[in-house]
PDB file of C-alpha atoms in Angstrom:
ATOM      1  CA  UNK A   1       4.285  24.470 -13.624  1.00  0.00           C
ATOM      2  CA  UNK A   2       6.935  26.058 -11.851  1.00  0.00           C
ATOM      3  CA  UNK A   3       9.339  23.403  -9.918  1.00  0.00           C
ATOM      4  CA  UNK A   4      12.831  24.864  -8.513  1.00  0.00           C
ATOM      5  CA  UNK A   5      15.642  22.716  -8.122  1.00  0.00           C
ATOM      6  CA  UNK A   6      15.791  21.244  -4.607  1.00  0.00           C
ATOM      7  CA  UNK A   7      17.444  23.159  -1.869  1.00  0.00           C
ATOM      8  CA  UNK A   8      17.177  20.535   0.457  1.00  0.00           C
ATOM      9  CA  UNK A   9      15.449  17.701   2.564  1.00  0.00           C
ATOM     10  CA  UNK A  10      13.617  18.297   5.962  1.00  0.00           C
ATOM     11  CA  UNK A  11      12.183  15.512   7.898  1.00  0.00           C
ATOM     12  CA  UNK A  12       8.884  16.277   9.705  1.00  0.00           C
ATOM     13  CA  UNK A  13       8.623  14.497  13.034  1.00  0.00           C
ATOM     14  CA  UNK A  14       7.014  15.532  16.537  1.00  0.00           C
ATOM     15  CA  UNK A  15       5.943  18.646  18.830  1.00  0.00           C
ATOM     16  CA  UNK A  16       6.600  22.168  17.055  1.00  0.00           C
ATOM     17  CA  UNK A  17       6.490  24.935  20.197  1.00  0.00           C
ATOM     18  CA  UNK A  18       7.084  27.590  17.785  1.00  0.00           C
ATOM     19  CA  UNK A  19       6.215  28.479  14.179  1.00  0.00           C
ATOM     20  CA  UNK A  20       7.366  25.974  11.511  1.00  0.00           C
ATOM     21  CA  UNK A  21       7.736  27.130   7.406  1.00  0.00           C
ATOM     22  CA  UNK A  22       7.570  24.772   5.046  1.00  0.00           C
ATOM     23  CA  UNK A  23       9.576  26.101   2.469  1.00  0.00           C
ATOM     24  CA  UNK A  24       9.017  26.457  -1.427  1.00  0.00           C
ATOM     25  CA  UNK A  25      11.747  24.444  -2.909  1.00  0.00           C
ATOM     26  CA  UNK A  26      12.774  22.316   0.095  1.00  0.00           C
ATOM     27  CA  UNK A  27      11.711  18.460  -0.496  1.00  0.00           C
ATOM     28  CA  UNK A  28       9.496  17.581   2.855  1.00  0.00           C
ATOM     29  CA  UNK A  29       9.301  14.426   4.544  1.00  0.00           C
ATOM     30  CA  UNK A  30       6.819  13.514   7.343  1.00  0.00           C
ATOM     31  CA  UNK A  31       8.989  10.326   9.055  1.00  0.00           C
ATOM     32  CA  UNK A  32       6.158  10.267  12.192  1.00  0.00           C
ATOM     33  CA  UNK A  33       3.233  12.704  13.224  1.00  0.00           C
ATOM     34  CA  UNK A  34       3.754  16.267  13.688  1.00  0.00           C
ATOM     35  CA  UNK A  35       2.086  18.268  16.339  1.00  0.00           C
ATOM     36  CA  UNK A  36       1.737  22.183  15.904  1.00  0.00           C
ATOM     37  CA  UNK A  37       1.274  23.040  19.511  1.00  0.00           C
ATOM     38  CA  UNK A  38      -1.029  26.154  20.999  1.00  0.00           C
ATOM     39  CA  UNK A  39       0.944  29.426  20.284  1.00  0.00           C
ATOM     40  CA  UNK A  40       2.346  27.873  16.881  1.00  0.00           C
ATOM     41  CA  UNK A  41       1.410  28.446  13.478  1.00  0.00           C
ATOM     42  CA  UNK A  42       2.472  25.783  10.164  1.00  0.00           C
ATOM     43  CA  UNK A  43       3.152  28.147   7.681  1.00  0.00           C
ATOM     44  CA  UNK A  44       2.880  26.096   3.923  1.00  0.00           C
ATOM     45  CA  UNK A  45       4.351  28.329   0.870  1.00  0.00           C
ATOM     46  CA  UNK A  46       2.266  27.646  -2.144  1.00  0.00           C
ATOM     47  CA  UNK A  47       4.032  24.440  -4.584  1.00  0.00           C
ATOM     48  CA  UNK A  48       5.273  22.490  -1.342  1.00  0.00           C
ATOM     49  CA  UNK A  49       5.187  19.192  -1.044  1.00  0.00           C
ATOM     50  CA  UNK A  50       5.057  16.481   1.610  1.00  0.00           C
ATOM     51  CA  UNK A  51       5.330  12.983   1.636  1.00  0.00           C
ATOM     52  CA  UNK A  52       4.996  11.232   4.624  1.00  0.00           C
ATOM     53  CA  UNK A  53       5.492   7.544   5.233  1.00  0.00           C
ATOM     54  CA  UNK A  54       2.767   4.684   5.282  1.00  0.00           C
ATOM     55  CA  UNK A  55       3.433   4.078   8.909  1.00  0.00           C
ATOM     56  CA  UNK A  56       5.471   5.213  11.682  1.00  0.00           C
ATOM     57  CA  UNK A  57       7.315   3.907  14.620  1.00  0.00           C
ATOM     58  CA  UNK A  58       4.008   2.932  16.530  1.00  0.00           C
ATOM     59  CA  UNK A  59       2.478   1.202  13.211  1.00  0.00           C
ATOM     60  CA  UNK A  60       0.144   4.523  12.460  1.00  0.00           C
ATOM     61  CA  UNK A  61      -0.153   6.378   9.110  1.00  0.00           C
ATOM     62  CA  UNK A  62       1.592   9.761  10.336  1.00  0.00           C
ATOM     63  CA  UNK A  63      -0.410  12.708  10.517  1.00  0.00           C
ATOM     64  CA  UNK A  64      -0.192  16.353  10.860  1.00  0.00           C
ATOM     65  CA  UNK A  65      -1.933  18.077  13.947  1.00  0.00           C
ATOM     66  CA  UNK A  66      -3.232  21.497  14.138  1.00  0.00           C
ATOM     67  CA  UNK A  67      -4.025  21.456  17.879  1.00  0.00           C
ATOM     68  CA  UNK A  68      -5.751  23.341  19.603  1.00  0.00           C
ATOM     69  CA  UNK A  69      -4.777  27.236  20.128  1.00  0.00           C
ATOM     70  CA  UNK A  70      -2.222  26.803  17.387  1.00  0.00           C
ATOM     71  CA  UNK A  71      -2.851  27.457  13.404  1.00  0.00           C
ATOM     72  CA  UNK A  72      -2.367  26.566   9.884  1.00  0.00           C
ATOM     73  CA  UNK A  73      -1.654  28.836   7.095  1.00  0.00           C
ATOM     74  CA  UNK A  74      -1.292  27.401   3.706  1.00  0.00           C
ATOM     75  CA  UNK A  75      -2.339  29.259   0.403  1.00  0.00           C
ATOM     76  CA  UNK A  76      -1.559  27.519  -2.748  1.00  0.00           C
ATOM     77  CA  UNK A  77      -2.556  28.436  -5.968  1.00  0.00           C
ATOM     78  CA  UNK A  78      -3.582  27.233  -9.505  1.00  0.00           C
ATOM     79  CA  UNK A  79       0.125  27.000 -10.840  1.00  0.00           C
ATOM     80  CA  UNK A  80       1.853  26.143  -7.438  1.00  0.00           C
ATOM     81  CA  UNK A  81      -0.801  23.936  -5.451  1.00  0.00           C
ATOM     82  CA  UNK A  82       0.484  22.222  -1.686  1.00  0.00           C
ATOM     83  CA  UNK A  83       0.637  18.659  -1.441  1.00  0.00           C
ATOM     84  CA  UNK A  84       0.031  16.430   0.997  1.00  0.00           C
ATOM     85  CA  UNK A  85       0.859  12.837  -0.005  1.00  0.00           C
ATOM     86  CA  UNK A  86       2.479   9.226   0.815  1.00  0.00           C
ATOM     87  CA  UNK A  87       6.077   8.022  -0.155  1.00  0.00           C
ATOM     88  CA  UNK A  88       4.194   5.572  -2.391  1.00  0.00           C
ATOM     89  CA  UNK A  89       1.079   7.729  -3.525  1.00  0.00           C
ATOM     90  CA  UNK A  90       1.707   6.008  -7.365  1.00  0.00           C
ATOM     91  CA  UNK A  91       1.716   2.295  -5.657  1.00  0.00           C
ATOM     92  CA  UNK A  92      -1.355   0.260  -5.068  1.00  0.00           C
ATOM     93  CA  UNK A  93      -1.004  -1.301  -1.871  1.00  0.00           C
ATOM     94  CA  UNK A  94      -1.840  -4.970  -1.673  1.00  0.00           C
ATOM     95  CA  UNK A  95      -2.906  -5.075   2.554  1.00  0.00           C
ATOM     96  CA  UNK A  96      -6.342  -4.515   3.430  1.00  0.00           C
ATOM     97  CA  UNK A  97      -7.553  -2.463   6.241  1.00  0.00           C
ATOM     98  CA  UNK A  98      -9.692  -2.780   8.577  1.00  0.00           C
ATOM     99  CA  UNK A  99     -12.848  -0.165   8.480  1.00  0.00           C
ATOM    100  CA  UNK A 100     -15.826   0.533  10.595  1.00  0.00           C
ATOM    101  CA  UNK A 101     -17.718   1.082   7.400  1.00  0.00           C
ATOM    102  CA  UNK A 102     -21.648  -0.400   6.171  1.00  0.00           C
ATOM    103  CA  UNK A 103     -19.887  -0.611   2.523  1.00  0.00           C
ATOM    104  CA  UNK A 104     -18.374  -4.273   3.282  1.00  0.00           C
ATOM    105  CA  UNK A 105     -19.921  -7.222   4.793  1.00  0.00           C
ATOM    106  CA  UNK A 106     -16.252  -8.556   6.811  1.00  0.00           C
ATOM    107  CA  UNK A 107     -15.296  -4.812   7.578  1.00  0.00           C
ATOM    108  CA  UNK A 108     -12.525  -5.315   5.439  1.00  0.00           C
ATOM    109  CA  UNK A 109     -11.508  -3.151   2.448  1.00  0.00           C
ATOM    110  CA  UNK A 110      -7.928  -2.494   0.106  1.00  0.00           C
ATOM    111  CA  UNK A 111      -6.118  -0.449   0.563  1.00  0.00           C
ATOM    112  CA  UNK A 112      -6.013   1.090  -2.942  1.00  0.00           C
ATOM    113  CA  UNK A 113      -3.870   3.976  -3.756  1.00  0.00           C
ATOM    114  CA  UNK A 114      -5.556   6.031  -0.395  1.00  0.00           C
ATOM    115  CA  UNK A 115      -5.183   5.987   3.129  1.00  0.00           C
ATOM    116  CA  UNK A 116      -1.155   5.995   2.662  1.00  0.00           C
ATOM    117  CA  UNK A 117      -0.876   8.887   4.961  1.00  0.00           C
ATOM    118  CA  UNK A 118      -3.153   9.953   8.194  1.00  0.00           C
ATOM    119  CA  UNK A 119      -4.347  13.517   6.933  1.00  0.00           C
ATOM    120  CA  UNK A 120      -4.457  16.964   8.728  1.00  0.00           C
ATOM    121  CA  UNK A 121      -6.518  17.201  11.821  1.00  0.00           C
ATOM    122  CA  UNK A 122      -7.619  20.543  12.878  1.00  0.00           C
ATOM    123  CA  UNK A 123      -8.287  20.603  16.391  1.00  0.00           C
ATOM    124  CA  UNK A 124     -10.445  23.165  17.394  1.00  0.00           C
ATOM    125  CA  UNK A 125     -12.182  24.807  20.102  1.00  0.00           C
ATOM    126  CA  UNK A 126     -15.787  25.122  18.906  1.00  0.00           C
ATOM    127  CA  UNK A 127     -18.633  23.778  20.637  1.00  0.00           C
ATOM    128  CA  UNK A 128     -19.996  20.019  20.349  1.00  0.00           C
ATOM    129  CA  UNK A 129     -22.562  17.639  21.771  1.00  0.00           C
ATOM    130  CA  UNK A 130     -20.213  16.995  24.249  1.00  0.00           C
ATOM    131  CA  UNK A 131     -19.899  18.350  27.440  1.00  0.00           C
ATOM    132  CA  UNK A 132     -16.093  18.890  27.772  1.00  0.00           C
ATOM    133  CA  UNK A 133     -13.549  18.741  24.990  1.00  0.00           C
ATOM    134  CA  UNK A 134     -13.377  14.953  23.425  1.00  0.00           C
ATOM    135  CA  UNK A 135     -10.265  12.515  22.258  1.00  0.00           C
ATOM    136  CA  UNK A 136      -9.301  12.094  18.773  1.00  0.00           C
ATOM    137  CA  UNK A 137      -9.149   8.620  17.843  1.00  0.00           C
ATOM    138  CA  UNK A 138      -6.681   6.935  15.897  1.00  0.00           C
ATOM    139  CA  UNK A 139      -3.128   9.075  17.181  1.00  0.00           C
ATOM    140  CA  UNK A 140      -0.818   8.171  19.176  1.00  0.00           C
ATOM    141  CA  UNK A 141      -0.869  10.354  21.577  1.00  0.00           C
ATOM    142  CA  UNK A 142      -4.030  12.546  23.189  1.00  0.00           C
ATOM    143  CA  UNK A 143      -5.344  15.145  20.627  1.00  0.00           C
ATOM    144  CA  UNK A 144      -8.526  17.001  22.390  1.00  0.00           C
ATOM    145  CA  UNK A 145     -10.816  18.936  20.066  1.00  0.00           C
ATOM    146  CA  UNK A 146     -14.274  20.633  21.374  1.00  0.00           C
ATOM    147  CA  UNK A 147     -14.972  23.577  23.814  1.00  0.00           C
ATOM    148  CA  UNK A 148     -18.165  24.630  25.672  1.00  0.00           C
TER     149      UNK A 148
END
């Protein structure tokens, strides 16, 4: 696998009006939630990497946001694949969390090596059983998703 030396570091952190690249070579790290914002587009070079931080300033997971009107484009391939991952994605952590899941009879589970980091969220504009465009729940700020 092909790994440069590092370039750099870049911290990842809040609203992105215009396009953002994410570098080959360039050591990412996601310090709170990043919002791509209508207009913008995340461009990801295949073999990046970025680790975000179990929790941010407001006690969330950070996440990043594709919202809506804005756009993702990230191609990796088999030799120089994009991650997304935690700080401390090798590290069990010993909290559990609370879920909302039928798999647990207190609607408590660990923690395990996932849920280190909050994901990508794709907010789009297609159609759902709503009637207007709905919250995403979980941020920390309002993410609509949904269109008629």
């Amino acid at each position: 696998r092909l790994r440069p030396t590092l370039k750099m570091a870049t911290t990842l952190c809040g609203e992105r009006e215009r396009d953002q690249h994410l570098s080959f070579g360039t050591e990412y790290f996601l310090a709170c939630s990043l919002y791509i914002l209508r207009g913008a587009t995340l461009f990801v070079d295949p073999g990046v990497t970025v680790r975000s931080v179990p929790k941010d300033q407001d006690g969330l997971a950070p996440c990043i946001t594709i919202m809506q009107g804005a756009r993702i484009v990230a191609n990796g391939t088999r030799d120089l694949p994009i991650t997304f991952t935690s700080l401390e994605s090798e590290r069990a952590s010993e909290s559990d969390i609370v879920t909302d899941s039928q798999g647990s009879s207190n609607g408590t589970s660990a923690q395990r090596l996932s849920g280190k980091w909050g994901g990508i969220v794709i907010a789009g504009e297609a159609p759902t059983s709503f009637a207007s465009p709905v919250p995403v729940e979980g941020l920390s700020r309002y993410v609509a998703y949904g269109g008629n």
